[in-house]
mmCIF file of C-alpha atoms in Angstrom:
data_model
loop_
_atom_site.group_PDB
_atom_site.id
_atom_site.type_symbol
_atom_site.label_atom_id
_atom_site.label_comp_id
_atom_site.label_asym_id
_atom_site.label_seq_id
_atom_site.Cartn_x
_atom_site.Cartn_y
_atom_site.Cartn_z
ATOM 1 C CA UNK A 165 0.039 0.001 0.109
ATOM 2 C CA UNK A 166 0.866 3.641 -0.339
ATOM 3 C CA UNK A 167 3.623 4.821 2.246
ATOM 4 C CA UNK A 168 4.202 8.177 3.662
ATOM 5 C CA UNK A 169 7.517 8.666 5.437
ATOM 6 C CA UNK A 170 7.880 11.551 7.890
ATOM 7 C CA UNK A 171 11.151 12.708 9.365
ATOM 8 C CA UNK A 172 12.128 13.195 11.980
ATOM 9 C CA UNK A 173 9.644 11.348 14.377
ATOM 10 C CA UNK A 174 10.553 13.611 17.291
ATOM 11 C CA UNK A 175 12.668 16.765 17.828
ATOM 12 C CA UNK A 176 13.538 18.926 20.829
ATOM 13 C CA UNK A 177 14.647 22.412 20.151
ATOM 14 C CA UNK A 178 15.315 25.668 22.002
ATOM 15 C CA UNK A 179 12.991 28.504 21.736
ATOM 16 C CA UNK A 180 13.875 30.932 18.874
ATOM 17 C CA UNK A 181 15.313 28.222 16.702
ATOM 18 C CA UNK A 182 13.859 26.658 13.513
ATOM 19 C CA UNK A 183 12.858 23.111 12.735
ATOM 20 C CA UNK A 184 12.206 21.405 9.471
ATOM 21 C CA UNK A 185 10.025 18.483 9.128
ATOM 22 C CA UNK A 186 10.163 16.217 5.883
ATOM 23 C CA UNK A 187 7.212 14.494 4.355
ATOM 24 C CA UNK A 188 7.844 11.951 1.450
ATOM 25 C CA UNK A 189 5.445 9.745 -0.541
ATOM 26 C CA UNK A 190 7.594 6.639 -1.117
ATOM 27 C CA UNK A 191 5.696 4.765 -3.629
ATOM 28 C CA UNK A 192 3.202 7.124 -5.277
ATOM 29 C CA UNK A 193 3.341 10.762 -6.467
ATOM 30 C CA UNK A 194 1.424 13.369 -4.435
ATOM 31 C CA UNK A 195 0.379 16.505 -5.921
ATOM 32 C CA UNK A 196 -1.133 17.464 -2.795
ATOM 33 C CA UNK A 197 0.040 17.049 0.856
ATOM 34 C CA UNK A 198 -1.646 18.040 3.800
ATOM 35 C CA UNK A 199 0.000 19.132 7.248
ATOM 36 C CA UNK A 200 -2.005 18.621 10.389
ATOM 37 C CA UNK A 201 -1.209 19.566 14.049
ATOM 38 C CA UNK A 202 -2.648 17.534 16.857
ATOM 39 C CA UNK A 203 -2.527 18.509 20.549
ATOM 40 C CA UNK A 204 -2.841 15.884 23.219
ATOM 41 C CA UNK A 205 -5.986 14.135 23.262
ATOM 42 C CA UNK A 206 -7.442 16.401 20.435
ATOM 43 C CA UNK A 207 -8.402 16.003 17.073
ATOM 44 C CA UNK A 208 -6.298 16.695 13.896
ATOM 45 C CA UNK A 209 -6.572 20.305 12.786
ATOM 46 C CA UNK A 210 -5.507 21.138 9.242
ATOM 47 C CA UNK A 211 -2.891 23.651 9.036
ATOM 48 C CA UNK A 212 -2.215 23.869 5.305
ATOM 49 C CA UNK A 213 -2.487 22.320 2.025
ATOM 50 C CA UNK A 214 0.831 21.772 0.178
ATOM 51 C CA UNK A 215 0.680 22.124 -3.596
ATOM 52 C CA UNK A 216 3.500 20.936 -5.753
ATOM 53 C CA UNK A 217 5.003 23.678 -7.777
ATOM 54 C CA UNK A 218 2.966 26.339 -6.191
ATOM 55 C CA UNK A 219 2.158 28.261 -2.957
ATOM 56 C CA UNK A 220 0.626 26.521 0.004
ATOM 57 C CA UNK A 221 -2.771 27.258 1.080
ATOM 58 C CA UNK A 222 -3.060 28.072 4.758
ATOM 59 C CA UNK A 223 -6.086 27.647 6.968
ATOM 60 C CA UNK A 224 -7.452 30.613 8.984
ATOM 61 C CA UNK A 225 -5.357 31.457 11.954
ATOM 62 C CA UNK A 226 -2.234 29.731 10.713
ATOM 63 C CA UNK A 227 0.631 32.058 10.213
ATOM 64 C CA UNK A 228 2.266 31.369 6.860
ATOM 65 C CA UNK A 229 5.469 33.308 7.811
ATOM 66 C CA UNK A 230 5.731 31.076 10.768
ATOM 67 C CA UNK A 231 5.027 27.709 9.243
ATOM 68 C CA UNK A 232 6.867 27.637 5.967
ATOM 69 C CA UNK A 233 5.791 24.982 3.554
ATOM 70 C CA UNK A 234 7.777 23.864 0.441
ATOM 71 C CA UNK A 235 6.560 21.304 -1.956
ATOM 72 C CA UNK A 236 9.461 21.142 -4.395
ATOM 73 C CA UNK A 237 8.619 17.613 -6.031
ATOM 74 C CA UNK A 238 5.710 15.283 -6.413
ATOM 75 C CA UNK A 239 7.176 13.195 -3.566
ATOM 76 C CA UNK A 240 8.368 15.705 -1.037
ATOM 77 C CA UNK A 241 6.767 18.394 1.219
ATOM 78 C CA UNK A 242 8.623 20.208 4.079
ATOM 79 C CA UNK A 243 7.225 22.097 7.021
ATOM 80 C CA UNK A 244 9.627 24.599 8.551
ATOM 81 C CA UNK A 245 8.568 25.891 12.042
ATOM 82 C CA UNK A 246 10.497 29.225 12.216
ATOM 83 C CA UNK A 247 11.427 30.885 15.477
ATOM 84 C CA UNK A 248 9.772 28.195 17.447
ATOM 85 C CA UNK A 249 8.197 28.910 20.817
ATOM 86 C CA UNK A 250 6.884 26.510 23.494
ATOM 87 C CA UNK A 251 3.446 26.985 22.377
ATOM 88 C CA UNK A 252 4.468 25.465 19.129
ATOM 89 C CA UNK A 253 5.017 22.092 20.911
ATOM 90 C CA UNK A 254 2.749 19.643 19.315
ATOM 91 C CA UNK A 255 2.413 16.603 17.205
ATOM 92 C CA UNK A 256 2.629 17.432 13.396
ATOM 93 C CA UNK A 257 1.459 15.100 11.009
ATOM 94 C CA UNK A 258 1.634 15.083 7.159
ATOM 95 C CA UNK A 259 -0.658 13.263 4.773
ATOM 96 C CA UNK A 260 -0.886 12.759 1.076
ATOM 97 C CA UNK A 261 -3.360 11.531 -1.477
ATOM 98 C CA UNK A 262 -2.278 9.853 -4.630
ATOM 99 C CA UNK A 263 -2.102 12.124 -7.479
ATOM 100 C CA UNK A 264 -5.438 12.908 -9.135
ATOM 101 C CA UNK A 265 -7.443 10.933 -6.417
ATOM 102 C CA UNK A 266 -9.280 13.869 -4.895
ATOM 103 C CA UNK A 267 -11.780 11.783 -2.875
ATOM 104 C CA UNK A 268 -9.435 9.103 -2.001
ATOM 105 C CA UNK A 269 -8.361 8.274 1.565
ATOM 106 C CA UNK A 270 -5.313 10.099 3.067
ATOM 107 C CA UNK A 271 -2.121 8.101 3.791
ATOM 108 C CA UNK A 272 -0.430 9.519 6.892
ATOM 109 C CA UNK A 273 3.172 9.924 8.014
ATOM 110 C CA UNK A 274 4.094 8.644 11.318
ATOM 111 C CA UNK A 275 4.079 12.111 12.689
ATOM 112 C CA UNK A 276 6.681 14.416 14.332
ATOM 113 C CA UNK A 277 6.579 15.265 17.976
ATOM 114 C CA UNK A 278 7.909 18.677 18.443
ATOM 115 C CA UNK A 279 8.987 19.977 21.970
ATOM 116 C CA UNK A 280 10.235 23.530 22.200
ATOM 117 C CA UNK A 281 12.093 24.272 25.447
ATOM 118 C CA UNK B 1491 -14.771 26.239 8.145
ATOM 119 C CA UNK B 1492 -16.760 23.100 7.664
ATOM 120 C CA UNK B 1493 -17.195 20.959 10.835
ATOM 121 C CA UNK B 1494 -17.809 17.599 11.582
ATOM 122 C CA UNK B 1495 -19.116 16.689 15.077
ATOM 123 C CA UNK B 1496 -18.412 13.372 16.613
ATOM 124 C CA UNK B 1497 -19.725 11.926 19.836
ATOM 125 C CA UNK B 1498 -19.017 10.548 22.392
ATOM 126 C CA UNK B 1499 -15.396 11.857 23.057
ATOM 127 C CA UNK B 1500 -14.800 8.861 25.399
ATOM 128 C CA UNK B 1501 -16.148 5.555 25.577
ATOM 129 C CA UNK B 1502 -15.046 2.967 28.226
ATOM 130 C CA UNK B 1503 -16.281 -0.506 27.439
ATOM 131 C CA UNK B 1504 -16.364 -3.844 29.117
ATOM 132 C CA UNK B 1505 -14.689 -6.384 27.000
ATOM 133 C CA UNK B 1506 -17.205 -8.156 24.915
ATOM 134 C CA UNK B 1507 -19.709 -5.432 24.866
ATOM 135 C CA UNK B 1508 -20.857 -3.319 21.882
ATOM 136 C CA UNK B 1509 -20.696 0.362 21.357
ATOM 137 C CA UNK B 1510 -21.264 3.073 18.608
ATOM 138 C CA UNK B 1511 -19.640 6.368 17.684
ATOM 139 C CA UNK B 1512 -21.558 8.980 15.848
ATOM 140 C CA UNK B 1513 -20.502 11.842 13.472
ATOM 141 C CA UNK B 1514 -22.668 14.606 12.159
ATOM 142 C CA UNK B 1515 -22.089 17.291 9.559
ATOM 143 C CA UNK B 1516 -24.330 20.310 8.963
ATOM 144 C CA UNK B 1517 -23.628 20.025 5.270
ATOM 145 C CA UNK B 1518 -23.857 17.328 2.827
ATOM 146 C CA UNK B 1519 -20.664 15.312 2.488
ATOM 147 C CA UNK B 1520 -19.123 13.914 -0.691
ATOM 148 C CA UNK B 1521 -17.882 11.012 1.411
ATOM 149 C CA UNK B 1522 -17.033 10.012 4.933
ATOM 150 C CA UNK B 1523 -13.826 8.315 5.906
ATOM 151 C CA UNK B 1524 -12.959 6.482 9.244
ATOM 152 C CA UNK B 1525 -9.588 6.294 10.744
ATOM 153 C CA UNK B 1526 -8.107 4.590 13.788
ATOM 154 C CA UNK B 1527 -5.226 5.962 15.722
ATOM 155 C CA UNK B 1528 -3.506 3.849 18.451
ATOM 156 C CA UNK B 1529 -1.949 5.541 21.488
ATOM 157 C CA UNK B 1530 1.296 7.272 20.444
ATOM 158 C CA UNK B 1531 0.630 6.223 16.634
ATOM 159 C CA UNK B 1532 -0.760 8.133 13.558
ATOM 160 C CA UNK B 1533 -4.114 7.748 12.050
ATOM 161 C CA UNK B 1534 -4.659 4.808 9.877
ATOM 162 C CA UNK B 1535 -7.403 4.644 7.285
ATOM 163 C CA UNK B 1536 -10.264 2.104 7.965
ATOM 164 C CA UNK B 1537 -12.960 2.589 5.281
ATOM 165 C CA UNK B 1538 -14.622 5.054 3.106
ATOM 166 C CA UNK B 1539 -18.434 5.349 2.597
ATOM 167 C CA UNK B 1540 -19.584 7.360 -0.561
ATOM 168 C CA UNK B 1541 -23.161 6.399 -1.355
ATOM 169 C CA UNK B 1542 -26.362 7.552 0.455
ATOM 170 C CA UNK B 1543 -27.424 4.827 3.042
ATOM 171 C CA UNK B 1544 -24.311 2.861 2.456
ATOM 172 C CA UNK B 1545 -23.350 0.143 4.942
ATOM 173 C CA UNK B 1546 -19.981 -1.646 5.108
ATOM 174 C CA UNK B 1547 -18.590 -4.311 7.457
ATOM 175 C CA UNK B 1548 -15.125 -5.077 8.512
ATOM 176 C CA UNK B 1549 -15.315 -8.189 10.697
ATOM 177 C CA UNK B 1550 -16.690 -6.803 13.975
ATOM 178 C CA UNK B 1551 -17.036 -3.163 12.669
ATOM 179 C CA UNK B 1552 -20.019 -1.871 10.808
ATOM 180 C CA UNK B 1553 -19.911 1.507 9.163
ATOM 181 C CA UNK B 1554 -22.999 3.349 8.097
ATOM 182 C CA UNK B 1555 -23.533 6.484 5.899
ATOM 183 C CA UNK B 1556 -26.916 8.307 6.419
ATOM 184 C CA UNK B 1557 -29.460 8.839 3.755
ATOM 185 C CA UNK B 1558 -28.823 12.677 3.646
ATOM 186 C CA UNK B 1559 -25.043 12.052 3.578
ATOM 187 C CA UNK B 1560 -24.746 14.215 6.622
ATOM 188 C CA UNK B 1561 -24.180 11.617 9.365
ATOM 189 C CA UNK B 1562 -22.360 8.347 9.847
ATOM 190 C CA UNK B 1563 -21.792 5.857 12.658
ATOM 191 C CA UNK B 1564 -19.373 3.183 13.506
ATOM 192 C CA UNK B 1565 -20.551 0.233 15.553
ATOM 193 C CA UNK B 1566 -18.237 -2.328 17.032
ATOM 194 C CA UNK B 1567 -19.463 -5.504 18.305
ATOM 195 C CA UNK B 1568 -17.863 -7.815 21.045
ATOM 196 C CA UNK B 1569 -15.253 -5.252 21.730
ATOM 197 C CA UNK B 1570 -11.777 -6.672 22.221
ATOM 198 C CA UNK B 1571 -8.586 -5.109 23.847
ATOM 199 C CA UNK B 1572 -7.169 -4.727 20.294
ATOM 200 C CA UNK B 1573 -10.030 -2.095 19.673
ATOM 201 C CA UNK B 1574 -8.295 0.406 21.994
ATOM 202 C CA UNK B 1575 -7.444 3.670 20.452
ATOM 203 C CA UNK B 1576 -9.167 6.857 18.976
ATOM 204 C CA UNK B 1577 -11.556 6.484 16.065
ATOM 205 C CA UNK B 1578 -11.824 9.489 13.901
ATOM 206 C CA UNK B 1579 -14.549 10.245 11.294
ATOM 207 C CA UNK B 1580 -13.541 12.691 8.552
ATOM 208 C CA UNK B 1581 -15.920 14.173 6.122
ATOM 209 C CA UNK B 1582 -15.074 15.450 2.583
ATOM 210 C CA UNK B 1583 -16.793 18.623 1.570
ATOM 211 C CA UNK B 1584 -17.354 20.105 -1.752
ATOM 212 C CA UNK B 1585 -13.796 21.871 -1.554
ATOM 213 C CA UNK B 1586 -12.264 18.348 -1.116
ATOM 214 C CA UNK B 1587 -10.953 19.301 2.228
ATOM 215 C CA UNK B 1588 -11.194 16.696 4.842
ATOM 216 C CA UNK B 1589 -12.713 17.748 8.207
ATOM 217 C CA UNK B 1590 -12.019 15.602 11.211
ATOM 218 C CA UNK B 1591 -14.221 14.862 14.006
ATOM 219 C CA UNK B 1592 -12.973 15.292 17.521
ATOM 220 C CA UNK B 1593 -12.516 11.456 17.816
ATOM 221 C CA UNK B 1594 -13.976 8.781 20.246
ATOM 222 C CA UNK B 1595 -11.141 7.640 22.476
ATOM 223 C CA UNK B 1596 -12.004 3.902 23.388
ATOM 224 C CA UNK B 1597 -10.680 2.108 26.435
ATOM 225 C CA UNK B 1598 -11.555 -1.536 27.303
ATOM 226 C CA UNK B 1599 -11.720 -3.208 30.607
ATOM 227 C CA UNK B 1600 -11.107 -6.815 30.738
#
């Protein structure tokens, strides 16, 4: 089945530094990838839609200058949390649909647990 | 934005008993998907329902999509310890965005 690889699986960083999270579709091409954030015991909240070759679409309330998204190829999207602060500590999960399959299920990465000290 | 409501938030079940989790949307959905997330893990796709009134079964799990395509349910019979986790419904709206419900976290007592 379709596999999405996310790296790193966990990261601890100091306040003010930036962290980059990678999301790769291993055996399929993904025109669109989605970035979610999940706080403990809460649901997944869509942060942004990453579009290959164009700008990401951010959900209301998500700062695009803080959460930089780059989708340089059909198999790779990156999320960079810039100038991270403790309130950015969360579980970040990427997901992808196979190219052209607009109603198909999402394939999720394993997630990245970010802790900002 | 579009929202999908899911209840109950928590379900503590005696092993062997049945339970149901419900999802409801204020607008018509293109489809509804169900995911399971084990503690510490990531969501894993279970099933997708597309047609009005559709019912699908996976062993002890029964998924239903309402006639108006605004609600859905997941019913688990004879709950086992392997059923522990959080079950999310996710509805696809006309803009192809997937909106997740709050999830139902299931714990099982032996």
